[in-house]
Amino acid sequence: AQKVTQAQTEISVVEKEDVTLDCVYETRDTTYYLFWYKQPPSGELVFLIRRNSFDEQNEISGRYSWNFQKSTSSFNFTITASQVVDSAVYFCALSQYNFNKFYFGSGTKLNVKP
Amino acid sequence: EAQVTQNPRYLITVTGKKLTVTCSQNMNHEYMSWYRQDPGLGLRQIYYSMNVEVTDKGDVPEGYKVSRKEKRNFPLILESPSPNQTSLYFCASSPLRGPDYGYTFGSGTRLTVV
């Protein structure tokens, strides 16, 4: 079965703290994609990153970084020096390689306080 | 501007009154999908379409219908809405492969069935 688990329902940090959002996935496929999306209070969903199962390189984009570990089936997301504008719900997602179905986690709400 | 357009943004209706939520994309994407978002459950896939005239069920298709007569449009039809279909709905599209692979979401439709 395909499944994405985001165990952290809500996290609160103070601005400039680092924060890591956890994502654990289950799949029987050997080839798959993993994603992170951001949903700010305005409600839209914004694509952040895509990773395929062949590429375990970590990625950094400004204050954002992602740690993909197949051995633990995890795809964690770290925000360094958090800002109030990072306050949002973050979703981790998994898709099969033939891209017919997507599976989203239940989301982690991040509150960054000034 | 490349986008997915959903209409309406907000809709209040009564139980049993047929309704259609429209979704249109201008990016020539093959893949389109509908999701509903409910608190604590994340996004759940309702239906998806890999191309014109090709549709398939997601995880929660009961009570919904879709059609894909043209590549750009993927309407969601509720033939007899019920209160348990009150939710936030998102349409999304994606190419099937390539560097842009991954969802572009519409702005969402908040549906209330009374």
PDB file of C-alpha atoms in Angstrom:
ATOM      1  CA  ALA A   1       0.000   0.000   0.000  1.00  0.00           C
ATOM      2  CA  GLN A   2       1.070   3.548  -0.671  1.00  0.00           C
ATOM      3  CA  LYS A   3       1.028   5.873   2.289  1.00  0.00           C
ATOM      4  CA  VAL A   4       2.542   9.141   3.462  1.00  0.00           C
ATOM      5  CA  THR A   5       2.760   9.962   7.148  1.00  0.00           C
ATOM      6  CA  GLN A   6       3.399  13.385   8.577  1.00  0.00           C
ATOM      7  CA  ALA A   7       3.339  12.718  12.285  1.00  0.00           C
ATOM      8  CA  GLN A   8       3.721  16.353  13.311  1.00  0.00           C
ATOM      9  CA  THR A   9       0.287  17.910  13.183  1.00  0.00           C
ATOM     10  CA  GLU A  10       1.393  21.361  14.264  1.00  0.00           C
ATOM     11  CA  ILE A  11       4.725  22.958  15.129  1.00  0.00           C
ATOM     12  CA  SER A  12       5.322  26.377  16.658  1.00  0.00           C
ATOM     13  CA  VAL A  13       8.697  28.094  16.563  1.00  0.00           C
ATOM     14  CA  VAL A  14      10.032  31.562  17.149  1.00  0.00           C
ATOM     15  CA  GLU A  15      11.414  33.460  14.203  1.00  0.00           C
ATOM     16  CA  LYS A  16      15.028  32.588  13.291  1.00  0.00           C
ATOM     17  CA  GLU A  17      14.787  29.109  14.753  1.00  0.00           C
ATOM     18  CA  ASP A  18      15.502  26.155  12.494  1.00  0.00           C
ATOM     19  CA  VAL A  19      12.676  23.667  12.064  1.00  0.00           C
ATOM     20  CA  THR A  20      12.418  20.220  10.461  1.00  0.00           C
ATOM     21  CA  LEU A  21       9.203  18.779   9.109  1.00  0.00           C
ATOM     22  CA  ASP A  22       9.144  14.999   8.992  1.00  0.00           C
ATOM     23  CA  CYS A  23       7.762  12.852   6.196  1.00  0.00           C
ATOM     24  CA  VAL A  24       7.758   9.056   6.141  1.00  0.00           C
ATOM     25  CA  TYR A  25       6.390   7.134   3.194  1.00  0.00           C
ATOM     26  CA  GLU A  26       5.447   3.582   2.319  1.00  0.00           C
ATOM     27  CA  THR A  27       5.484   2.142  -1.167  1.00  0.00           C
ATOM     28  CA  ARG A  28       6.080  -1.187  -2.859  1.00  0.00           C
ATOM     29  CA  ASP A  29       7.304   0.553  -5.988  1.00  0.00           C
ATOM     30  CA  THR A  30      11.011   0.732  -6.659  1.00  0.00           C
ATOM     31  CA  THR A  31      10.543   3.856  -8.735  1.00  0.00           C
ATOM     32  CA  TYR A  32       8.520   6.766  -7.423  1.00  0.00           C
ATOM     33  CA  TYR A  33       8.482  10.509  -6.868  1.00  0.00           C
ATOM     34  CA  LEU A  34       8.314  12.520  -3.669  1.00  0.00           C
ATOM     35  CA  PHE A  35       7.106  16.085  -3.348  1.00  0.00           C
ATOM     36  CA  TRP A  36       6.640  18.901  -0.886  1.00  0.00           C
ATOM     37  CA  TYR A  37       3.905  21.518  -1.247  1.00  0.00           C
ATOM     38  CA  LYS A  38       3.205  24.640   0.788  1.00  0.00           C
ATOM     39  CA  GLN A  39      -0.268  25.971   1.607  1.00  0.00           C
ATOM     40  CA  PRO A  40      -0.077  29.477   3.081  1.00  0.00           C
ATOM     41  CA  PRO A  41      -3.031  30.979   4.968  1.00  0.00           C
ATOM     42  CA  SER A  42      -4.390  32.318   1.674  1.00  0.00           C
ATOM     43  CA  GLY A  43      -5.171  28.714   0.736  1.00  0.00           C
ATOM     44  CA  GLU A  44      -3.384  28.077  -2.536  1.00  0.00           C
ATOM     45  CA  LEU A  45      -1.046  25.123  -2.942  1.00  0.00           C
ATOM     46  CA  VAL A  46       2.485  25.838  -4.071  1.00  0.00           C
ATOM     47  CA  PHE A  47       4.974  23.298  -5.394  1.00  0.00           C
ATOM     48  CA  LEU A  48       8.295  23.342  -3.520  1.00  0.00           C
ATOM     49  CA  ILE A  49      10.326  20.340  -4.649  1.00  0.00           C
ATOM     50  CA  ARG A  50      10.227  17.025  -6.506  1.00  0.00           C
ATOM     51  CA  ARG A  51      12.600  14.127  -5.921  1.00  0.00           C
ATOM     52  CA  ASN A  52      12.719  10.827  -7.770  1.00  0.00           C
ATOM     53  CA  SER A  53      13.633   7.594  -6.055  1.00  0.00           C
ATOM     54  CA  PHE A  54      16.920   7.297  -7.949  1.00  0.00           C
ATOM     55  CA  ASP A  55      18.271  10.531  -6.585  1.00  0.00           C
ATOM     56  CA  GLU A  56      19.127  10.540  -2.903  1.00  0.00           C
ATOM     57  CA  GLN A  57      21.162  13.702  -3.061  1.00  0.00           C
ATOM     58  CA  ASN A  58      20.094  16.270  -0.532  1.00  0.00           C
ATOM     59  CA  GLU A  59      18.977  19.562  -1.944  1.00  0.00           C
ATOM     60  CA  ILE A  60      19.290  23.094  -0.689  1.00  0.00           C
ATOM     61  CA  SER A  61      17.386  26.089  -1.966  1.00  0.00           C
ATOM     62  CA  GLY A  62      18.076  29.205   0.013  1.00  0.00           C
ATOM     63  CA  ARG A  63      16.786  28.614   3.563  1.00  0.00           C
ATOM     64  CA  TYR A  64      15.086  25.369   2.527  1.00  0.00           C
ATOM     65  CA  SER A  65      16.753  21.974   2.459  1.00  0.00           C
ATOM     66  CA  TRP A  66      15.515  18.453   1.936  1.00  0.00           C
ATOM     67  CA  ASN A  67      16.947  15.191   3.228  1.00  0.00           C
ATOM     68  CA  PHE A  68      15.888  12.081   1.294  1.00  0.00           C
ATOM     69  CA  GLN A  69      16.836   8.731   2.830  1.00  0.00           C
ATOM     70  CA  LYS A  70      15.559   5.592   1.148  1.00  0.00           C
ATOM     71  CA  SER A  71      16.913   3.417   3.964  1.00  0.00           C
ATOM     72  CA  THR A  72      14.438   4.970   6.381  1.00  0.00           C
ATOM     73  CA  SER A  73      11.770   5.886   3.768  1.00  0.00           C
ATOM     74  CA  SER A  74      11.943   9.492   4.840  1.00  0.00           C
ATOM     75  CA  PHE A  75      11.938  12.808   3.006  1.00  0.00           C
ATOM     76  CA  ASN A  76      12.359  15.498   5.618  1.00  0.00           C
ATOM     77  CA  PHE A  77      12.195  19.232   5.052  1.00  0.00           C
ATOM     78  CA  THR A  78      14.226  21.762   7.029  1.00  0.00           C
ATOM     79  CA  ILE A  79      13.733  25.501   7.133  1.00  0.00           C
ATOM     80  CA  THR A  80      16.750  27.374   8.422  1.00  0.00           C
ATOM     81  CA  ALA A  81      16.307  30.696  10.204  1.00  0.00           C
ATOM     82  CA  SER A  82      12.529  30.542   9.926  1.00  0.00           C
ATOM     83  CA  GLN A  83      10.521  33.650   9.125  1.00  0.00           C
ATOM     84  CA  VAL A  84       6.917  34.617   9.787  1.00  0.00           C
ATOM     85  CA  VAL A  85       6.196  34.217   6.063  1.00  0.00           C
ATOM     86  CA  ASP A  86       7.040  30.521   6.399  1.00  0.00           C
ATOM     87  CA  SER A  87       3.852  30.048   8.435  1.00  0.00           C
ATOM     88  CA  ALA A  88       1.774  27.613   6.402  1.00  0.00           C
ATOM     89  CA  VAL A  89       0.622  24.048   6.134  1.00  0.00           C
ATOM     90  CA  TYR A  90       3.193  21.850   4.443  1.00  0.00           C
ATOM     91  CA  PHE A  91       2.255  18.667   2.628  1.00  0.00           C
ATOM     92  CA  CYS A  92       4.485  15.799   1.647  1.00  0.00           C
ATOM     93  CA  ALA A  93       3.297  13.641  -1.265  1.00  0.00           C
ATOM     94  CA  LEU A  94       4.204  10.456  -3.108  1.00  0.00           C
ATOM     95  CA  SER A  95       3.413   9.514  -6.687  1.00  0.00           C
ATOM     96  CA  GLN A  96       3.860   6.299  -8.549  1.00  0.00           C
ATOM     97  CA  TYR A  97       6.329   6.462 -11.406  1.00  0.00           C
ATOM     98  CA  ASN A  98       3.637   5.991 -14.020  1.00  0.00           C
ATOM     99  CA  PHE A  99       1.980   8.953 -12.402  1.00  0.00           C
ATOM    100  CA  ASN A 100      -1.532   7.675 -12.132  1.00  0.00           C
ATOM    101  CA  LYS A 101      -2.053   8.247  -8.414  1.00  0.00           C
ATOM    102  CA  PHE A 102      -0.812  10.726  -5.865  1.00  0.00           C
ATOM    103  CA  TYR A 103      -0.811  10.232  -2.118  1.00  0.00           C
ATOM    104  CA  PHE A 104      -0.627  13.165   0.248  1.00  0.00           C
ATOM    105  CA  GLY A 105       0.211  13.243   3.914  1.00  0.00           C
ATOM    106  CA  SER A 106      -2.167  14.938   6.311  1.00  0.00           C
ATOM    107  CA  GLY A 107       0.021  18.028   6.495  1.00  0.00           C
ATOM    108  CA  THR A 108       2.032  19.832   9.154  1.00  0.00           C
ATOM    109  CA  LYS A 109       0.952  23.281  10.216  1.00  0.00           C
ATOM    110  CA  LEU A 110       3.945  25.486  10.930  1.00  0.00           C
ATOM    111  CA  ASN A 111       3.464  28.589  13.050  1.00  0.00           C
ATOM    112  CA  VAL A 112       6.395  30.980  13.093  1.00  0.00           C
ATOM    113  CA  LYS A 113       6.019  33.632  15.740  1.00  0.00           C
ATOM    114  CA  PRO A 114       7.832  36.961  15.650  1.00  0.00           C
TER     115      PRO A 114
ATOM    116  CA  GLU B   1       0.175  33.281 -17.484  1.00  0.00           C
ATOM    117  CA  ALA B   2       0.325  29.510 -16.954  1.00  0.00           C
ATOM    118  CA  GLN B   3      -2.458  28.554 -14.614  1.00  0.00           C
ATOM    119  CA  VAL B   4      -5.230  26.252 -13.535  1.00  0.00           C
ATOM    120  CA  THR B   5      -8.560  28.053 -13.240  1.00  0.00           C
ATOM    121  CA  GLN B   6     -11.345  26.748 -11.055  1.00  0.00           C
ATOM    122  CA  ASN B   7     -14.815  28.159 -10.796  1.00  0.00           C
ATOM    123  CA  PRO B   8     -16.569  29.029  -8.641  1.00  0.00           C
ATOM    124  CA  ARG B   9     -14.318  29.885  -5.685  1.00  0.00           C
ATOM    125  CA  TYR B  10     -17.173  29.583  -3.218  1.00  0.00           C
ATOM    126  CA  LEU B  11     -20.446  27.714  -3.523  1.00  0.00           C
ATOM    127  CA  ILE B  12     -23.287  27.083  -1.102  1.00  0.00           C
ATOM    128  CA  THR B  13     -25.913  24.655  -2.310  1.00  0.00           C
ATOM    129  CA  VAL B  14     -28.684  22.451  -1.024  1.00  0.00           C
ATOM    130  CA  THR B  15     -28.725  18.696  -0.721  1.00  0.00           C
ATOM    131  CA  GLY B  16     -29.605  16.983  -3.970  1.00  0.00           C
ATOM    132  CA  LYS B  17     -29.150  19.917  -6.339  1.00  0.00           C
ATOM    133  CA  LYS B  18     -26.768  18.939  -9.124  1.00  0.00           C
ATOM    134  CA  LEU B  19     -23.700  21.114  -9.506  1.00  0.00           C
ATOM    135  CA  THR B  20     -20.565  21.335 -11.616  1.00  0.00           C
ATOM    136  CA  VAL B  21     -17.211  22.789 -10.638  1.00  0.00           C
ATOM    137  CA  THR B  22     -15.195  23.734 -13.680  1.00  0.00           C
ATOM    138  CA  CYS B  23     -11.442  23.359 -14.100  1.00  0.00           C
ATOM    139  CA  SER B  24      -9.397  24.584 -17.023  1.00  0.00           C
ATOM    140  CA  GLN B  25      -5.632  24.672 -17.641  1.00  0.00           C
ATOM    141  CA  ASN B  26      -3.700  26.526 -20.333  1.00  0.00           C
ATOM    142  CA  MET B  27      -0.438  24.579 -20.166  1.00  0.00           C
ATOM    143  CA  ASN B  28      -1.331  21.707 -22.487  1.00  0.00           C
ATOM    144  CA  HIS B  29      -0.877  19.256 -19.632  1.00  0.00           C
ATOM    145  CA  GLU B  30      -1.924  15.665 -20.205  1.00  0.00           C
ATOM    146  CA  TYR B  31      -2.670  14.894 -16.581  1.00  0.00           C
ATOM    147  CA  MET B  32      -5.449  16.445 -14.510  1.00  0.00           C
ATOM    148  CA  SER B  33      -6.848  15.499 -11.154  1.00  0.00           C
ATOM    149  CA  TRP B  34      -9.383  16.502  -8.512  1.00  0.00           C
ATOM    150  CA  TYR B  35      -8.785  16.485  -4.763  1.00  0.00           C
ATOM    151  CA  ARG B  36     -10.774  17.265  -1.698  1.00  0.00           C
ATOM    152  CA  GLN B  37      -9.133  18.663   1.402  1.00  0.00           C
ATOM    153  CA  ASP B  38     -10.609  18.020   4.816  1.00  0.00           C
ATOM    154  CA  PRO B  39      -9.134  18.907   8.227  1.00  0.00           C
ATOM    155  CA  GLY B  40      -6.742  16.256   9.496  1.00  0.00           C
ATOM    156  CA  LEU B  41      -6.988  14.210   6.303  1.00  0.00           C
ATOM    157  CA  GLY B  42      -4.820  16.157   3.910  1.00  0.00           C
ATOM    158  CA  LEU B  43      -5.701  15.963   0.239  1.00  0.00           C
ATOM    159  CA  ARG B  44      -7.493  12.920  -1.058  1.00  0.00           C
ATOM    160  CA  GLN B  45      -7.687  12.127  -4.725  1.00  0.00           C
ATOM    161  CA  ILE B  46     -11.182  11.920  -6.198  1.00  0.00           C
ATOM    162  CA  TYR B  47     -10.569  11.275  -9.902  1.00  0.00           C
ATOM    163  CA  TYR B  48      -7.721  11.714 -12.307  1.00  0.00           C
ATOM    164  CA  SER B  49      -7.263  11.761 -16.060  1.00  0.00           C
ATOM    165  CA  MET B  50      -4.154  10.808 -17.999  1.00  0.00           C
ATOM    166  CA  ASN B  51      -5.473  12.320 -21.239  1.00  0.00           C
ATOM    167  CA  VAL B  52      -8.603  13.095 -23.237  1.00  0.00           C
ATOM    168  CA  GLU B  53     -11.316  10.479 -22.680  1.00  0.00           C
ATOM    169  CA  VAL B  54      -9.129   8.651 -20.138  1.00  0.00           C
ATOM    170  CA  THR B  55     -10.321   8.956 -16.544  1.00  0.00           C
ATOM    171  CA  ASP B  56      -9.966   6.787 -13.472  1.00  0.00           C
ATOM    172  CA  LYS B  57     -10.995   6.704  -9.848  1.00  0.00           C
ATOM    173  CA  GLY B  58      -8.856   7.967  -7.034  1.00  0.00           C
ATOM    174  CA  ASP B  59      -9.346   7.067  -3.402  1.00  0.00           C
ATOM    175  CA  VAL B  60     -12.677   8.796  -2.766  1.00  0.00           C
ATOM    176  CA  PRO B  61     -14.737   8.760  -6.003  1.00  0.00           C
ATOM    177  CA  GLU B  62     -18.157   8.007  -4.511  1.00  0.00           C
ATOM    178  CA  GLY B  63     -20.688  10.709  -5.256  1.00  0.00           C
ATOM    179  CA  TYR B  64     -18.604  12.375  -7.971  1.00  0.00           C
ATOM    180  CA  LYS B  65     -18.340  12.219 -11.733  1.00  0.00           C
ATOM    181  CA  VAL B  66     -15.844  13.673 -14.155  1.00  0.00           C
ATOM    182  CA  SER B  67     -15.359  13.955 -17.879  1.00  0.00           C
ATOM    183  CA  ARG B  68     -12.409  14.851 -20.096  1.00  0.00           C
ATOM    184  CA  LYS B  69     -13.720  15.741 -23.536  1.00  0.00           C
ATOM    185  CA  GLU B  70     -11.042  18.327 -24.172  1.00  0.00           C
ATOM    186  CA  LYS B  71      -7.458  18.396 -22.981  1.00  0.00           C
ATOM    187  CA  ARG B  72      -7.801  21.703 -21.183  1.00  0.00           C
ATOM    188  CA  ASN B  73     -11.026  21.046 -19.233  1.00  0.00           C
ATOM    189  CA  PHE B  74     -11.792  18.606 -16.451  1.00  0.00           C
ATOM    190  CA  PRO B  75     -15.110  19.403 -14.737  1.00  0.00           C
ATOM    191  CA  LEU B  76     -16.161  17.814 -11.456  1.00  0.00           C
ATOM    192  CA  ILE B  77     -19.850  16.919 -11.267  1.00  0.00           C
ATOM    193  CA  LEU B  78     -21.848  16.260  -8.114  1.00  0.00           C
ATOM    194  CA  GLU B  79     -25.122  14.776  -9.313  1.00  0.00           C
ATOM    195  CA  SER B  80     -26.802  14.748  -5.895  1.00  0.00           C
ATOM    196  CA  PRO B  81     -24.643  16.578  -3.360  1.00  0.00           C
ATOM    197  CA  SER B  82     -24.850  15.623   0.288  1.00  0.00           C
ATOM    198  CA  PRO B  83     -23.577  17.436   3.407  1.00  0.00           C
ATOM    199  CA  ASN B  84     -20.609  15.054   3.694  1.00  0.00           C
ATOM    200  CA  GLN B  85     -19.328  16.519   0.436  1.00  0.00           C
ATOM    201  CA  THR B  86     -18.826  19.870   2.113  1.00  0.00           C
ATOM    202  CA  SER B  87     -15.125  20.412   1.589  1.00  0.00           C
ATOM    203  CA  LEU B  88     -12.386  22.401  -0.091  1.00  0.00           C
ATOM    204  CA  TYR B  89     -11.791  21.118  -3.610  1.00  0.00           C
ATOM    205  CA  PHE B  90      -8.669  21.503  -5.709  1.00  0.00           C
ATOM    206  CA  CYS B  91      -8.069  20.805  -9.342  1.00  0.00           C
ATOM    207  CA  ALA B  92      -4.500  20.158 -10.465  1.00  0.00           C
ATOM    208  CA  SER B  93      -2.666  19.507 -13.691  1.00  0.00           C
ATOM    209  CA  SER B  94       0.774  18.279 -14.671  1.00  0.00           C
ATOM    210  CA  PRO B  95       2.737  17.098 -17.667  1.00  0.00           C
ATOM    211  CA  LEU B  96       3.344  13.365 -17.535  1.00  0.00           C
ATOM    212  CA  ARG B  97       7.108  13.755 -17.602  1.00  0.00           C
ATOM    213  CA  GLY B  98       9.867  16.281 -18.056  1.00  0.00           C
ATOM    214  CA  PRO B  99      11.354  19.053 -15.927  1.00  0.00           C
ATOM    215  CA  ASP B 100       7.950  20.539 -15.117  1.00  0.00           C
ATOM    216  CA  TYR B 101       6.567  17.287 -13.758  1.00  0.00           C
ATOM    217  CA  GLY B 102       4.530  17.981 -10.641  1.00  0.00           C
ATOM    218  CA  TYR B 103       1.248  19.612  -9.876  1.00  0.00           C
ATOM    219  CA  THR B 104       0.050  23.093 -10.644  1.00  0.00           C
ATOM    220  CA  PHE B 105      -3.032  23.620  -8.504  1.00  0.00           C
ATOM    221  CA  GLY B 106      -6.071  25.767  -8.982  1.00  0.00           C
ATOM    222  CA  SER B 107      -7.056  28.256  -6.291  1.00  0.00           C
ATOM    223  CA  GLY B 108      -9.620  25.945  -4.754  1.00  0.00           C
ATOM    224  CA  THR B 109     -13.408  25.802  -4.488  1.00  0.00           C
ATOM    225  CA  ARG B 110     -14.978  25.884  -1.064  1.00  0.00           C
ATOM    226  CA  LEU B 111     -18.233  23.959  -1.273  1.00  0.00           C
ATOM    227  CA  THR B 112     -20.880  23.931   1.424  1.00  0.00           C
ATOM    228  CA  VAL B 113     -23.849  21.576   1.096  1.00  0.00           C
ATOM    229  CA  VAL B 114     -26.729  22.319   3.460  1.00  0.00           C
TER     230      VAL B 114
END
